[in-house]
Amino acid sequence: MIKGLRISTVWVLDQDRAKEFYTQKLGLEVRTDMTMGEGGMRWLTVGAASQPGVELTLMVPGPPAMDPESADMVRTLVAKGVLGAGVLTTDDVHGDYKRLREAGVEFLQEPQERPYGTEALFRDDSGNWFSFTQPREGSLDESKNWS
């Protein structure tokens, strides 16, 4: 039986730059940073201190996960900014929005009220976009705009 999500992949263009972005700007912690075997793939994971059982693996598109042609396509899509990597949550979207902007995070949308909470949108250093959301207490407020 599936018990939950443990690791999710975020495709990045440069692992060193992504490590700096996710830890120094977003405040996540490094969980693993190792090379598998001599000259092997770098396994780099980060996560929120408050959620020890969930990690993002920051992977550069390429072998062994994909062939060179597919890797080029994925890199192009990431750099173009069309891939959404997920939803990151906070208890203070307005305060964290201000702090992250001051740290140099590129926001596509300032915090706005949505049926599910207050949401801002930002891009990572590779081009992936994230919803940054303070979840609403209780049920959906369908009087709020979805877009």
Short mmCIF file of N, CA and C in Angstrom, two decimals:
data_model
loop_
_atom_site.label_atom_id
_atom_site.label_comp_id
_atom_site.label_asym_id
_atom_site.label_seq_id
_atom_site.Cartn_x
_atom_site.Cartn_y
_atom_site.Cartn_z
N MET A 1 0.82 -1.19 0.00
CA MET A 1 0.00 0.00 0.00
C MET A 1 0.86 1.25 0.00
N ILE A 2 0.47 2.23 -0.76
CA ILE A 2 1.16 3.52 -0.75
C ILE A 2 0.86 4.22 0.56
N LYS A 3 1.91 4.73 1.20
CA LYS A 3 1.76 5.42 2.48
C LYS A 3 1.98 6.91 2.37
N GLY A 4 2.52 7.37 1.24
CA GLY A 4 2.73 8.81 1.10
C GLY A 4 3.82 9.12 0.09
N LEU A 5 4.09 10.40 -0.06
CA LEU A 5 5.13 10.89 -0.95
C LEU A 5 6.39 11.14 -0.14
N ARG A 6 7.53 10.65 -0.60
CA ARG A 6 8.80 10.81 0.11
C ARG A 6 9.75 11.75 -0.61
N ILE A 7 9.92 11.56 -1.95
CA ILE A 7 10.85 12.35 -2.73
C ILE A 7 10.18 12.73 -4.05
N SER A 8 10.37 13.98 -4.45
CA SER A 8 9.88 14.45 -5.75
C SER A 8 11.03 15.13 -6.47
N THR A 9 11.11 14.95 -7.78
CA THR A 9 12.20 15.51 -8.57
C THR A 9 11.85 16.90 -9.08
N VAL A 10 12.81 17.80 -8.95
CA VAL A 10 12.76 19.11 -9.57
C VAL A 10 13.94 19.15 -10.53
N TRP A 11 13.66 19.32 -11.82
CA TRP A 11 14.73 19.39 -12.82
C TRP A 11 15.35 20.78 -12.78
N VAL A 12 16.66 20.82 -12.63
CA VAL A 12 17.39 22.08 -12.54
C VAL A 12 18.49 22.12 -13.60
N LEU A 13 18.96 23.31 -13.89
CA LEU A 13 19.98 23.47 -14.92
C LEU A 13 21.40 23.37 -14.37
N ASP A 14 21.57 23.66 -13.08
CA ASP A 14 22.88 23.61 -12.45
C ASP A 14 22.67 23.27 -10.97
N GLN A 15 23.21 22.14 -10.53
CA GLN A 15 22.95 21.69 -9.17
C GLN A 15 23.59 22.60 -8.12
N ASP A 16 24.78 23.12 -8.36
CA ASP A 16 25.41 24.01 -7.38
C ASP A 16 24.59 25.28 -7.20
N ARG A 17 24.18 25.87 -8.31
CA ARG A 17 23.36 27.08 -8.25
C ARG A 17 22.01 26.79 -7.59
N ALA A 18 21.41 25.64 -7.92
CA ALA A 18 20.12 25.27 -7.32
C ALA A 18 20.26 25.04 -5.82
N LYS A 19 21.34 24.40 -5.41
CA LYS A 19 21.58 24.16 -3.98
C LYS A 19 21.63 25.49 -3.24
N GLU A 20 22.34 26.45 -3.80
CA GLU A 20 22.43 27.78 -3.18
C GLU A 20 21.05 28.44 -3.12
N PHE A 21 20.29 28.39 -4.21
CA PHE A 21 18.96 29.00 -4.26
C PHE A 21 18.03 28.39 -3.21
N TYR A 22 17.93 27.06 -3.22
CA TYR A 22 16.97 26.39 -2.34
C TYR A 22 17.35 26.48 -0.86
N THR A 23 18.63 26.57 -0.56
CA THR A 23 19.04 26.66 0.85
C THR A 23 19.19 28.11 1.31
N GLN A 24 19.93 28.92 0.58
CA GLN A 24 20.20 30.28 1.03
C GLN A 24 19.05 31.25 0.81
N LYS A 25 18.29 31.07 -0.27
CA LYS A 25 17.16 31.98 -0.53
C LYS A 25 15.86 31.46 0.05
N LEU A 26 15.56 30.16 -0.19
CA LEU A 26 14.29 29.62 0.30
C LEU A 26 14.36 29.11 1.73
N GLY A 27 15.57 28.84 2.23
CA GLY A 27 15.71 28.39 3.62
C GLY A 27 15.52 26.90 3.84
N LEU A 28 15.54 26.10 2.77
CA LEU A 28 15.47 24.66 2.93
C LEU A 28 16.83 24.14 3.38
N GLU A 29 16.86 22.91 3.89
CA GLU A 29 18.12 22.33 4.34
C GLU A 29 18.55 21.21 3.40
N VAL A 30 19.85 21.05 3.25
CA VAL A 30 20.38 19.94 2.45
C VAL A 30 20.18 18.66 3.25
N ARG A 31 19.61 17.66 2.61
CA ARG A 31 19.45 16.35 3.24
C ARG A 31 20.53 15.39 2.78
N THR A 32 20.81 15.39 1.48
CA THR A 32 21.83 14.51 0.90
C THR A 32 22.54 15.26 -0.21
N ASP A 33 23.86 15.12 -0.27
CA ASP A 33 24.63 15.65 -1.39
C ASP A 33 25.80 14.70 -1.58
N MET A 34 25.63 13.77 -2.52
CA MET A 34 26.65 12.75 -2.72
C MET A 34 26.70 12.34 -4.19
N THR A 35 27.83 11.76 -4.57
CA THR A 35 27.97 11.20 -5.91
C THR A 35 27.87 9.69 -5.78
N MET A 36 27.05 9.12 -6.63
CA MET A 36 26.84 7.67 -6.60
C MET A 36 27.89 6.99 -7.46
N GLY A 37 28.86 6.35 -6.81
CA GLY A 37 29.92 5.65 -7.53
C GLY A 37 30.91 6.62 -8.15
N GLU A 38 32.02 6.12 -8.59
CA GLU A 38 33.06 6.94 -9.19
C GLU A 38 32.56 7.55 -10.50
N GLY A 39 32.54 8.89 -10.57
CA GLY A 39 32.06 9.58 -11.77
C GLY A 39 30.58 9.43 -12.02
N GLY A 40 29.85 9.01 -10.99
CA GLY A 40 28.42 8.76 -11.14
C GLY A 40 27.55 9.99 -10.98
N MET A 41 26.28 9.76 -10.90
CA MET A 41 25.28 10.80 -10.79
C MET A 41 25.33 11.45 -9.40
N ARG A 42 25.16 12.76 -9.36
CA ARG A 42 25.09 13.49 -8.09
C ARG A 42 23.66 13.41 -7.57
N TRP A 43 23.52 12.98 -6.33
CA TRP A 43 22.22 12.88 -5.67
C TRP A 43 22.15 14.00 -4.65
N LEU A 44 21.35 15.04 -4.96
CA LEU A 44 21.24 16.23 -4.13
C LEU A 44 19.78 16.40 -3.73
N THR A 45 19.52 16.35 -2.43
CA THR A 45 18.15 16.54 -1.96
C THR A 45 18.10 17.64 -0.91
N VAL A 46 16.96 18.33 -0.87
CA VAL A 46 16.71 19.39 0.10
C VAL A 46 15.30 19.20 0.66
N GLY A 47 15.05 19.83 1.80
CA GLY A 47 13.71 19.75 2.37
C GLY A 47 13.52 20.78 3.46
N ALA A 48 12.28 20.96 3.87
CA ALA A 48 11.94 21.88 4.95
C ALA A 48 12.24 21.22 6.29
N ALA A 49 12.84 21.95 7.20
CA ALA A 49 13.19 21.40 8.52
C ALA A 49 11.94 20.86 9.22
N SER A 50 10.79 21.50 9.01
CA SER A 50 9.56 21.09 9.67
C SER A 50 8.90 19.86 9.04
N GLN A 51 9.47 19.35 7.95
CA GLN A 51 8.89 18.21 7.26
C GLN A 51 9.99 17.21 6.90
N PRO A 52 10.54 16.51 7.90
CA PRO A 52 11.70 15.65 7.67
C PRO A 52 11.46 14.48 6.74
N GLY A 53 10.23 14.08 6.51
CA GLY A 53 9.95 12.92 5.68
C GLY A 53 9.75 13.21 4.20
N VAL A 54 9.91 14.47 3.78
CA VAL A 54 9.68 14.84 2.38
C VAL A 54 10.91 15.58 1.86
N GLU A 55 11.37 15.18 0.65
CA GLU A 55 12.54 15.80 0.05
C GLU A 55 12.28 16.14 -1.40
N LEU A 56 12.97 17.16 -1.88
CA LEU A 56 13.04 17.47 -3.31
C LEU A 56 14.43 17.06 -3.77
N THR A 57 14.50 16.25 -4.82
CA THR A 57 15.80 15.95 -5.40
C THR A 57 16.01 16.92 -6.56
N LEU A 58 17.13 17.62 -6.51
CA LEU A 58 17.45 18.63 -7.53
C LEU A 58 18.34 17.95 -8.56
N MET A 59 17.75 17.60 -9.69
CA MET A 59 18.42 16.78 -10.70
C MET A 59 18.62 17.55 -12.00
N VAL A 60 19.80 17.38 -12.59
CA VAL A 60 20.08 17.90 -13.92
C VAL A 60 19.58 16.86 -14.92
N PRO A 61 18.80 17.26 -15.92
CA PRO A 61 18.31 16.29 -16.91
C PRO A 61 19.48 15.61 -17.64
N GLY A 62 19.41 14.31 -17.73
CA GLY A 62 20.44 13.55 -18.42
C GLY A 62 20.50 12.13 -17.92
N PRO A 63 21.55 11.40 -18.35
CA PRO A 63 21.68 10.01 -17.95
C PRO A 63 21.87 9.90 -16.44
N PRO A 64 21.46 8.85 -15.79
CA PRO A 64 20.83 7.67 -16.36
C PRO A 64 19.32 7.78 -16.51
N ALA A 65 18.73 8.90 -16.09
CA ALA A 65 17.28 9.03 -16.11
C ALA A 65 16.71 9.20 -17.52
N MET A 66 17.51 9.79 -18.44
CA MET A 66 16.97 10.03 -19.78
C MET A 66 18.08 10.12 -20.80
N ASP A 67 17.70 9.90 -22.04
CA ASP A 67 18.65 9.96 -23.16
C ASP A 67 18.98 11.42 -23.46
N PRO A 68 20.07 11.68 -24.21
CA PRO A 68 20.48 13.07 -24.49
C PRO A 68 19.41 13.93 -25.16
N GLU A 69 18.67 13.38 -26.11
CA GLU A 69 17.63 14.16 -26.78
C GLU A 69 16.54 14.58 -25.80
N SER A 70 16.10 13.65 -24.97
CA SER A 70 15.08 13.98 -23.97
C SER A 70 15.61 14.99 -22.96
N ALA A 71 16.86 14.85 -22.55
CA ALA A 71 17.48 15.78 -21.61
C ALA A 71 17.49 17.20 -22.19
N ASP A 72 17.82 17.33 -23.47
CA ASP A 72 17.81 18.65 -24.12
C ASP A 72 16.41 19.25 -24.10
N MET A 73 15.39 18.43 -24.36
CA MET A 73 14.01 18.91 -24.36
C MET A 73 13.60 19.39 -22.96
N VAL A 74 13.94 18.61 -21.95
CA VAL A 74 13.58 18.98 -20.58
C VAL A 74 14.31 20.26 -20.18
N ARG A 75 15.60 20.37 -20.48
CA ARG A 75 16.35 21.60 -20.17
C ARG A 75 15.71 22.82 -20.84
N THR A 76 15.28 22.66 -22.09
CA THR A 76 14.64 23.76 -22.81
C THR A 76 13.34 24.17 -22.12
N LEU A 77 12.52 23.20 -21.71
CA LEU A 77 11.26 23.51 -21.03
C LEU A 77 11.49 24.16 -19.68
N VAL A 78 12.47 23.68 -18.93
CA VAL A 78 12.78 24.27 -17.63
C VAL A 78 13.22 25.72 -17.82
N ALA A 79 14.19 25.94 -18.71
CA ALA A 79 14.71 27.29 -18.94
C ALA A 79 13.64 28.24 -19.47
N LYS A 80 12.69 27.70 -20.22
CA LYS A 80 11.60 28.51 -20.77
C LYS A 80 10.60 28.93 -19.69
N GLY A 81 10.63 28.23 -18.55
CA GLY A 81 9.75 28.58 -17.45
C GLY A 81 8.34 28.04 -17.55
N VAL A 82 8.16 26.93 -18.26
CA VAL A 82 6.81 26.39 -18.43
C VAL A 82 6.50 25.24 -17.48
N LEU A 83 7.47 24.80 -16.69
CA LEU A 83 7.22 23.67 -15.79
C LEU A 83 6.94 24.16 -14.37
N GLY A 84 5.79 23.76 -13.86
CA GLY A 84 5.44 24.04 -12.47
C GLY A 84 5.90 22.90 -11.60
N ALA A 85 6.65 23.22 -10.56
CA ALA A 85 7.26 22.16 -9.75
C ALA A 85 6.43 21.78 -8.54
N GLY A 86 5.46 22.59 -8.14
CA GLY A 86 4.64 22.20 -7.00
C GLY A 86 4.16 23.38 -6.19
N VAL A 87 3.68 23.06 -4.98
CA VAL A 87 3.15 24.05 -4.05
C VAL A 87 3.97 23.97 -2.77
N LEU A 88 4.53 25.09 -2.36
CA LEU A 88 5.22 25.20 -1.08
C LEU A 88 4.33 26.02 -0.17
N THR A 89 4.19 25.61 1.10
CA THR A 89 3.27 26.28 2.00
C THR A 89 4.01 27.07 3.08
N THR A 90 3.29 28.03 3.63
CA THR A 90 3.81 28.90 4.67
C THR A 90 2.67 29.29 5.60
N ASP A 91 3.02 29.76 6.79
CA ASP A 91 2.03 30.29 7.72
C ASP A 91 1.91 31.81 7.61
N ASP A 92 2.82 32.44 6.84
CA ASP A 92 2.85 33.90 6.72
C ASP A 92 3.25 34.28 5.30
N VAL A 93 2.34 34.15 4.35
CA VAL A 93 2.68 34.38 2.95
C VAL A 93 3.10 35.82 2.70
N HIS A 94 2.49 36.78 3.36
CA HIS A 94 2.86 38.18 3.12
C HIS A 94 4.25 38.49 3.65
N GLY A 95 4.55 38.06 4.87
CA GLY A 95 5.87 38.29 5.44
C GLY A 95 6.96 37.53 4.69
N ASP A 96 6.68 36.28 4.33
CA ASP A 96 7.67 35.48 3.61
C ASP A 96 7.86 35.97 2.18
N TYR A 97 6.79 36.45 1.57
CA TYR A 97 6.89 37.04 0.24
C TYR A 97 7.87 38.21 0.27
N LYS A 98 7.72 39.07 1.25
CA LYS A 98 8.61 40.23 1.38
C LYS A 98 10.06 39.77 1.61
N ARG A 99 10.26 38.83 2.52
CA ARG A 99 11.60 38.34 2.84
C ARG A 99 12.25 37.69 1.62
N LEU A 100 11.50 36.86 0.89
CA LEU A 100 12.06 36.18 -0.28
C LEU A 100 12.36 37.15 -1.42
N ARG A 101 11.49 38.13 -1.62
CA ARG A 101 11.78 39.16 -2.64
C ARG A 101 13.07 39.90 -2.32
N GLU A 102 13.23 40.25 -1.04
CA GLU A 102 14.46 40.94 -0.62
C GLU A 102 15.69 40.06 -0.79
N ALA A 103 15.50 38.74 -0.75
CA ALA A 103 16.61 37.80 -0.94
C ALA A 103 16.90 37.56 -2.43
N GLY A 104 16.08 38.15 -3.31
CA GLY A 104 16.32 38.03 -4.75
C GLY A 104 15.48 36.99 -5.46
N VAL A 105 14.47 36.45 -4.81
CA VAL A 105 13.58 35.48 -5.48
C VAL A 105 12.67 36.24 -6.44
N GLU A 106 12.56 35.73 -7.66
CA GLU A 106 11.71 36.35 -8.69
C GLU A 106 10.27 35.88 -8.53
N PHE A 107 9.38 36.81 -8.22
CA PHE A 107 7.96 36.48 -8.09
C PHE A 107 7.24 36.84 -9.38
N LEU A 108 6.36 35.95 -9.80
CA LEU A 108 5.52 36.17 -10.98
C LEU A 108 4.20 36.81 -10.58
N GLN A 109 3.82 36.62 -9.31
CA GLN A 109 2.55 37.14 -8.81
C GLN A 109 2.69 37.43 -7.33
N GLU A 110 2.28 38.60 -6.90
CA GLU A 110 2.28 38.91 -5.47
C GLU A 110 1.15 38.14 -4.80
N PRO A 111 1.12 38.07 -3.47
CA PRO A 111 0.06 37.31 -2.78
C PRO A 111 -1.34 37.79 -3.16
N GLN A 112 -2.19 36.82 -3.49
CA GLN A 112 -3.58 37.09 -3.85
C GLN A 112 -4.48 36.05 -3.19
N GLU A 113 -5.67 36.50 -2.86
CA GLU A 113 -6.65 35.61 -2.22
C GLU A 113 -7.22 34.64 -3.25
N ARG A 114 -7.23 33.38 -2.90
CA ARG A 114 -7.78 32.32 -3.73
C ARG A 114 -8.76 31.50 -2.87
N PRO A 115 -9.59 30.67 -3.48
CA PRO A 115 -10.52 29.86 -2.70
C PRO A 115 -9.82 28.96 -1.67
N TYR A 116 -8.59 28.56 -1.92
CA TYR A 116 -7.85 27.62 -1.07
C TYR A 116 -6.87 28.31 -0.12
N GLY A 117 -6.72 29.64 -0.23
CA GLY A 117 -5.80 30.37 0.63
C GLY A 117 -5.23 31.57 -0.08
N THR A 118 -4.12 32.08 0.45
CA THR A 118 -3.45 33.22 -0.17
C THR A 118 -2.22 32.69 -0.89
N GLU A 119 -2.10 33.04 -2.18
CA GLU A 119 -1.07 32.45 -3.03
C GLU A 119 -0.25 33.51 -3.75
N ALA A 120 1.06 33.27 -3.78
CA ALA A 120 1.98 34.02 -4.62
C ALA A 120 2.64 32.99 -5.54
N LEU A 121 3.22 33.44 -6.65
CA LEU A 121 3.92 32.53 -7.57
C LEU A 121 5.35 33.02 -7.74
N PHE A 122 6.32 32.10 -7.68
CA PHE A 122 7.70 32.48 -7.92
C PHE A 122 8.40 31.46 -8.80
N ARG A 123 9.56 31.87 -9.33
CA ARG A 123 10.41 30.99 -10.12
C ARG A 123 11.68 30.68 -9.34
N ASP A 124 12.19 29.46 -9.53
CA ASP A 124 13.51 29.15 -8.98
C ASP A 124 14.57 29.65 -9.95
N ASP A 125 15.83 29.42 -9.64
CA ASP A 125 16.92 29.94 -10.45
C ASP A 125 17.05 29.25 -11.81
N SER A 126 16.35 28.13 -12.01
CA SER A 126 16.38 27.43 -13.30
C SER A 126 15.22 27.82 -14.19
N GLY A 127 14.13 28.30 -13.59
CA GLY A 127 12.95 28.67 -14.37
C GLY A 127 11.67 27.98 -13.92
N ASN A 128 11.76 26.95 -13.07
CA ASN A 128 10.57 26.27 -12.56
C ASN A 128 9.73 27.24 -11.75
N TRP A 129 8.41 27.15 -11.88
CA TRP A 129 7.57 28.00 -11.06
C TRP A 129 6.89 27.19 -9.96
N PHE A 130 6.69 27.85 -8.83
CA PHE A 130 6.05 27.26 -7.66
C PHE A 130 4.90 28.14 -7.21
N SER A 131 3.85 27.49 -6.73
CA SER A 131 2.82 28.19 -5.97
C SER A 131 3.35 28.28 -4.54
N PHE A 132 3.28 29.46 -3.95
CA PHE A 132 3.72 29.68 -2.57
C PHE A 132 2.46 30.11 -1.82
N THR A 133 1.92 29.21 -0.99
CA THR A 133 0.56 29.37 -0.49
C THR A 133 0.47 29.28 1.02
N GLN A 134 -0.33 30.18 1.56
CA GLN A 134 -0.76 30.08 2.95
C GLN A 134 -2.16 29.48 2.89
N PRO A 135 -2.29 28.18 3.25
CA PRO A 135 -3.59 27.52 3.10
C PRO A 135 -4.68 28.18 3.95
N ARG A 136 -5.87 28.14 3.41
CA ARG A 136 -7.05 28.68 4.10
C ARG A 136 -7.50 27.68 5.15
N GLU A 137 -7.92 28.18 6.28
CA GLU A 137 -8.50 27.33 7.32
C GLU A 137 -9.90 26.90 6.88
N GLY A 138 -10.25 25.66 7.08
CA GLY A 138 -11.59 25.20 6.76
C GLY A 138 -11.78 24.90 5.29
N SER A 139 -13.02 25.03 4.84
CA SER A 139 -13.36 24.66 3.47
C SER A 139 -13.01 25.79 2.48
N LEU A 140 -13.14 25.47 1.21
CA LEU A 140 -12.88 26.46 0.16
C LEU A 140 -13.82 27.65 0.28
N ASP A 141 -13.29 28.83 -0.02
CA ASP A 141 -14.12 30.04 -0.10
C ASP A 141 -14.34 30.32 -1.58
N GLU A 142 -15.43 29.81 -2.13
CA GLU A 142 -15.65 29.90 -3.57
C GLU A 142 -16.05 31.30 -4.02
N SER A 143 -16.15 32.25 -3.10
CA SER A 143 -16.40 33.64 -3.50
C SER A 143 -15.10 34.28 -4.00
N LYS A 144 -13.96 33.66 -3.73
CA LYS A 144 -12.66 34.18 -4.18
C LYS A 144 -12.40 33.73 -5.61
N ASN A 145 -11.63 34.54 -6.34
CA ASN A 145 -11.28 34.27 -7.73
C ASN A 145 -10.28 33.09 -7.81
N TRP A 146 -10.45 32.21 -8.80
CA TRP A 146 -9.53 31.08 -8.99
C TRP A 146 -8.26 31.48 -9.74
N SER A 147 -8.31 32.54 -10.53
CA SER A 147 -7.14 32.87 -11.35
C SER A 147 -6.38 34.07 -10.83
#
